[in-house]
Amino acid sequence: MQPFRVMNEYYSSCWTGLYARLSDDGERIMIESPDRMRTLSSAIYRGGMSSADRFINWRVPLTYNNDDPHTEILDRLEQWGIEHERAIVLMTAAKLTHASVAEYMDDRFKLVCMTTAGTRNAARAGSERTIYESWRPGTINTFLLFDGQLTDAAMVNAMMTAVEAKAAALQDIGLRDSDNGLAATGTTTDAIVLGVSGKTIYHAIHEYAGTATTVGAAIGQLVYDTVYESVVTQHEE
């Protein structure tokens, strides 16, 4: 579903306390978690292995050009009243109103996924193409939040499954690399965040998250669905 097309707030139906809000100026979506999460991400701000309970998708103009986005993000976080060390920040030029959200739960974990998509710089990994040295807005950004326990290896496995699902959605949509016309696997600036609560209440430690597991199947379905919906609706009002 795309809750921000009709409202500014979204409350998870399966994860008590997980909340997201589109700012009144349409500049950012912030997901607030009731728990500090262990994170693995390619985020432009606090990427890699980290921890956070605020996850921000910040919209910038298509003309955005800054050699030091990290410093600008620090300034923005201060303006927004958000502690620097609590946040993970992604950037995009995509419509935040068209963010797609999906959820899954069973008796061993809960999962919430949010994706925004801009595909002007669609690209196919593994093909010859033009190389851009500077960051360009466009971007498919995915936030994948997991309530439960994943090992470090399973976190990496979850990221692999998510990227495979994104590529599958784009192939089914028929998105093409603008350089060579081949099926695109993403854009040149895609980013993903995986947050894991580490809660022990489910009495399960998940060691794998590939497509043959319940965790991997859920990740694949939610990422596929949110990528597909956010891409195919990006040009709608």
GROMACS .gro file of C-alpha atoms in nm:
model
  237
    1MET     CA    1   0.000   0.000   0.000
    2GLN     CA    2   0.099   0.365  -0.039
    3PRO     CA    3  -0.023   0.536   0.278
    4PHE     CA    4   0.137   0.876   0.212
    5ARG     CA    5  -0.075   0.935  -0.097
    6VAL     CA    6  -0.371   0.997   0.136
    7MET     CA    7  -0.220   1.078   0.477
    8ASN     CA    8   0.101   1.190   0.646
    9GLU     CA    9   0.120   0.915   0.905
   10TYR     CA   10   0.157   0.540   0.899
   11TYR     CA   11   0.135   0.303   1.196
   12SER     CA   12   0.241  -0.058   1.157
   13SER     CA   13  -0.049  -0.298   1.197
   14CYS     CA   14   0.176  -0.579   1.321
   15TRP     CA   15   0.460  -0.408   1.510
   16THR     CA   16   0.341  -0.202   1.805
   17GLY     CA   17   0.520   0.132   1.826
   18LEU     CA   18   0.665   0.129   1.475
   19TYR     CA   19   0.558   0.453   1.312
   20ALA     CA   20   0.640   0.659   1.002
   21ARG     CA   21   0.560   1.017   0.911
   22LEU     CA   22   0.588   1.224   0.596
   23SER     CA   23   0.689   1.577   0.696
   24ASP     CA   24   0.444   1.857   0.622
   25ASP     CA   25   0.681   2.003   0.360
   26GLY     CA   26   0.713   1.663   0.189
   27GLU     CA   27   1.090   1.673   0.240
   28ARG     CA   28   1.141   1.355   0.439
   29ILE     CA   29   0.988   1.035   0.568
   30MET     CA   30   1.105   0.933   0.912
   31ILE     CA   31   1.043   0.584   1.046
   32GLU     CA   32   1.056   0.567   1.424
   33SER     CA   33   1.125   0.235   1.591
   34PRO     CA   34   1.036   0.163   1.954
   35ASP     CA   35   1.364  -0.030   1.978
   36ARG     CA   36   1.723   0.060   1.901
   37MET     CA   37   1.809  -0.166   1.607
   38ARG     CA   38   2.130  -0.322   1.490
   39THR     CA   39   2.171  -0.207   1.131
   40LEU     CA   40   2.350  -0.307   0.813
   41SER     CA   41   2.317  -0.062   0.526
   42SER     CA   42   2.462   0.120   0.229
   43ALA     CA   43   2.331   0.448   0.372
   44ILE     CA   44   2.505   0.771   0.279
   45TYR     CA   45   2.493   0.865   0.650
   46ARG     CA   46   2.600   0.604   0.912
   47GLY     CA   47   2.612   0.320   0.662
   48GLY     CA   48   2.782  -0.014   0.723
   49MET     CA   49   2.728  -0.181   1.061
   50SER     CA   50   2.565   0.056   1.307
   51SER     CA   51   2.255   0.104   1.523
   52ALA     CA   52   1.957   0.338   1.506
   53ASP     CA   53   1.595   0.394   1.596
   54ARG     CA   54   1.528   0.671   1.342
   55PHE     CA   55   1.534   0.591   0.970
   56ILE     CA   56   1.509   0.887   0.734
   57ASN     CA   57   1.446   0.908   0.360
   58TRP     CA   58   1.537   1.265   0.263
   59ARG     CA   59   1.414   1.405  -0.067
   60VAL     CA   60   1.652   1.628  -0.262
   61PRO     CA   61   1.599   1.795  -0.602
   62LEU     CA   62   1.709   1.627  -0.925
   63THR     CA   63   1.967   1.905  -0.958
   64TYR     CA   64   2.123   1.826  -0.617
   65ASN     CA   65   2.503   1.848  -0.625
   66ASN     CA   66   2.705   1.855  -0.305
   67ASP     CA   67   3.057   1.724  -0.258
   68ASP     CA   68   2.996   1.688   0.117
   69PRO     CA   69   2.644   1.549   0.174
   70HIS     CA   70   2.753   1.407   0.512
   71THR     CA   71   2.802   1.754   0.658
   72GLU     CA   72   2.475   1.876   0.511
   73ILE     CA   73   2.292   1.579   0.664
   74LEU     CA   74   2.439   1.663   1.005
   75ASP     CA   75   2.306   2.018   0.967
   76ARG     CA   76   1.965   1.891   0.859
   77LEU     CA   77   1.939   1.651   1.152
   78GLU     CA   78   2.010   1.940   1.386
   79GLN     CA   79   1.738   2.148   1.217
   80TRP     CA   80   1.495   1.857   1.249
   81GLY     CA   81   1.579   1.806   1.617
   82ILE     CA   82   1.709   1.452   1.570
   83GLU     CA   83   2.015   1.324   1.756
   84HIS     CA   84   2.288   1.241   1.506
   85GLU     CA   85   2.374   0.902   1.651
   86ARG     CA   86   2.014   0.779   1.646
   87ALA     CA   87   1.961   0.816   1.273
   88ILE     CA   88   2.030   0.638   0.946
   89VAL     CA   89   1.974   0.866   0.644
   90LEU     CA   90   1.917   0.788   0.276
   91MET     CA   91   1.871   1.044  -0.002
   92THR     CA   92   1.647   1.034  -0.306
   93ALA     CA   93   1.482   1.250  -0.571
   94ALA     CA   94   1.182   1.016  -0.591
   95LYS     CA   95   0.828   1.105  -0.481
   96LEU     CA   96   0.804   1.029  -0.110
   97THR     CA   97   0.424   1.035  -0.136
   98HIS     CA   98   0.451   0.720  -0.348
   99ALA     CA   99   0.644   0.518  -0.090
  100SER     CA  100   0.517   0.160  -0.084
  101VAL     CA  101   0.481  -0.031   0.244
  102ALA     CA  102   0.426  -0.401   0.312
  103GLU     CA  103   0.426  -0.613   0.629
  104TYR     CA  104   0.457  -0.976   0.733
  105MET     CA  105   0.433  -1.156   1.065
  106ASP     CA  106   0.432  -1.507   1.201
  107ASP     CA  107   0.511  -1.658   1.541
  108ARG     CA  108   0.891  -1.622   1.496
  109PHE     CA  109   0.939  -1.269   1.360
  110LYS     CA  110   0.777  -0.958   1.217
  111LEU     CA  111   0.888  -0.768   0.909
  112VAL     CA  112   0.810  -0.422   0.770
  113CYS     CA  113   0.940  -0.299   0.435
  114MET     CA  114   0.921   0.049   0.280
  115THR     CA  115   1.049   0.141  -0.067
  116THR     CA  116   1.063   0.462  -0.269
  117ALA     CA  117   1.164   0.453  -0.634
  118GLY     CA  118   1.308   0.688  -0.890
  119THR     CA  119   1.442   0.517  -1.199
  120ARG     CA  120   1.584   0.791  -1.425
  121ASN     CA  121   1.931   0.636  -1.390
  122ALA     CA  122   1.830   0.270  -1.431
  123ALA     CA  123   2.128   0.041  -1.483
  124ARG     CA  124   2.217  -0.323  -1.534
  125ALA     CA  125   2.493  -0.460  -1.312
  126GLY     CA  126   2.750  -0.659  -1.508
  127SER     CA  127   2.711  -0.473  -1.837
  128GLU     CA  128   2.938  -0.217  -1.999
  129ARG     CA  129   2.803   0.129  -1.934
  130THR     CA  130   2.892   0.490  -1.863
  131ILE     CA  131   3.059   0.537  -1.523
  132TYR     CA  132   2.956   0.838  -1.317
  133GLU     CA  133   3.209   0.950  -1.057
  134SER     CA  134   2.964   1.170  -0.868
  135TRP     CA  135   2.645   1.075  -0.684
  136ARG     CA  136   2.326   1.142  -0.880
  137PRO     CA  137   1.976   1.145  -0.731
  138GLY     CA  138   1.724   0.896  -0.868
  139THR     CA  139   1.744   0.588  -0.657
  140ILE     CA  140   1.545   0.295  -0.528
  141ASN     CA  141   1.565   0.317  -0.149
  142THR     CA  142   1.448   0.026   0.066
  143PHE     CA  143   1.406   0.013   0.444
  144LEU     CA  144   1.372  -0.344   0.574
  145LEU     CA  145   1.298  -0.367   0.947
  146PHE     CA  146   1.305  -0.706   1.119
  147ASP     CA  147   1.159  -0.772   1.465
  148GLY     CA  148   1.341  -1.077   1.598
  149GLN     CA  149   1.690  -1.224   1.592
  150LEU     CA  150   1.919  -1.265   1.292
  151THR     CA  151   2.282  -1.374   1.304
  152ASP     CA  152   2.537  -1.155   1.130
  153ALA     CA  153   2.554  -1.405   0.845
  154ALA     CA  154   2.175  -1.406   0.815
  155MET     CA  155   2.176  -1.026   0.794
  156VAL     CA  156   2.406  -1.045   0.493
  157ASN     CA  157   2.190  -1.323   0.351
  158ALA     CA  158   1.882  -1.104   0.398
  159MET     CA  159   2.044  -0.822   0.201
  160MET     CA  160   2.127  -1.065  -0.081
  161THR     CA  161   1.769  -1.187  -0.097
  162ALA     CA  162   1.634  -0.832  -0.094
  163VAL     CA  163   1.855  -0.726  -0.385
  164GLU     CA  164   1.756  -1.035  -0.584
  165ALA     CA  165   1.389  -0.952  -0.526
  166LYS     CA  166   1.443  -0.591  -0.639
  167ALA     CA  167   1.609  -0.710  -0.960
  168ALA     CA  168   1.325  -0.956  -1.022
  169ALA     CA  169   1.063  -0.683  -0.981
  170LEU     CA  170   1.244  -0.455  -1.224
  171GLN     CA  171   1.275  -0.733  -1.481
  172ASP     CA  172   0.902  -0.807  -1.455
  173ILE     CA  173   0.826  -0.437  -1.497
  174GLY     CA  174   1.052  -0.425  -1.803
  175LEU     CA  175   1.277  -0.143  -1.682
  176ARG     CA  176   1.575  -0.089  -1.915
  177ASP     CA  177   1.929   0.040  -1.876
  178SER     CA  178   1.933   0.373  -2.056
  179ASP     CA  179   2.289   0.314  -2.180
  180ASN     CA  180   2.240  -0.019  -2.354
  181GLY     CA  181   1.871  -0.114  -2.350
  182LEU     CA  182   1.931  -0.427  -2.145
  183ALA     CA  183   1.706  -0.528  -1.852
  184ALA     CA  184   1.795  -0.310  -1.553
  185THR     CA  185   1.884  -0.463  -1.216
  186GLY     CA  186   1.858  -0.136  -1.025
  187THR     CA  187   1.968   0.225  -1.054
  188THR     CA  188   2.319   0.363  -1.020
  189THR     CA  189   2.251   0.495  -0.669
  190ASP     CA  190   2.023   0.240  -0.498
  191ALA     CA  191   2.045   0.207  -0.121
  192ILE     CA  192   1.913  -0.039   0.136
  193VAL     CA  193   1.888  -0.046   0.514
  194LEU     CA  194   1.831  -0.359   0.723
  195GLY     CA  195   1.740  -0.301   1.087
  196VAL     CA  196   1.712  -0.590   1.335
  197SER     CA  197   1.553  -0.546   1.677
  198GLY     CA  198   1.721  -0.852   1.834
  199LYS     CA  199   1.415  -0.926   2.048
  200THR     CA  200   1.420  -1.268   2.214
  201ILE     CA  201   1.044  -1.297   2.266
  202TYR     CA  202   1.004  -1.517   1.955
  203HIS     CA  203   1.247  -1.781   2.090
  204ALA     CA  204   1.413  -1.816   1.750
  205ILE     CA  205   1.755  -1.720   1.621
  206HIS     CA  206   1.750  -1.715   1.243
  207GLU     CA  207   2.081  -1.825   1.091
  208TYR     CA  208   1.973  -1.808   0.726
  209ALA     CA  209   1.764  -1.572   0.516
  210GLY     CA  210   1.786  -1.718   0.169
  211THR     CA  211   1.488  -1.786  -0.054
  212ALA     CA  212   1.440  -2.139   0.084
  213THR     CA  213   1.368  -2.004   0.435
  214THR     CA  214   1.054  -1.847   0.580
  215VAL     CA  215   1.252  -1.531   0.657
  216GLY     CA  216   1.395  -1.511   0.306
  217ALA     CA  217   1.062  -1.584   0.141
  218ALA     CA  218   0.900  -1.301   0.338
  219ILE     CA  219   1.183  -1.059   0.261
  220GLY     CA  220   1.169  -1.147  -0.107
  221GLN     CA  221   0.792  -1.101  -0.129
  222LEU     CA  222   0.784  -0.770   0.058
  223VAL     CA  223   1.076  -0.619  -0.132
  224TYR     CA  224   0.937  -0.740  -0.465
  225ASP     CA  225   0.592  -0.600  -0.391
  226THR     CA  226   0.711  -0.261  -0.266
  227VAL     CA  227   0.964  -0.213  -0.546
  228TYR     CA  228   0.706  -0.308  -0.805
  229GLU     CA  229   0.436  -0.078  -0.668
  230SER     CA  230   0.665   0.220  -0.611
  231VAL     CA  231   0.816   0.195  -0.960
  232VAL     CA  232   0.497   0.148  -1.161
  233THR     CA  233   0.318   0.434  -0.982
  234GLN     CA  234   0.605   0.686  -0.973
  235HIS     CA  235   0.461   0.896  -1.257
  236GLU     CA  236   0.108   0.906  -1.114
  237GLU     CA  237  -0.027   1.208  -0.931
   0.00000   0.00000   0.00000
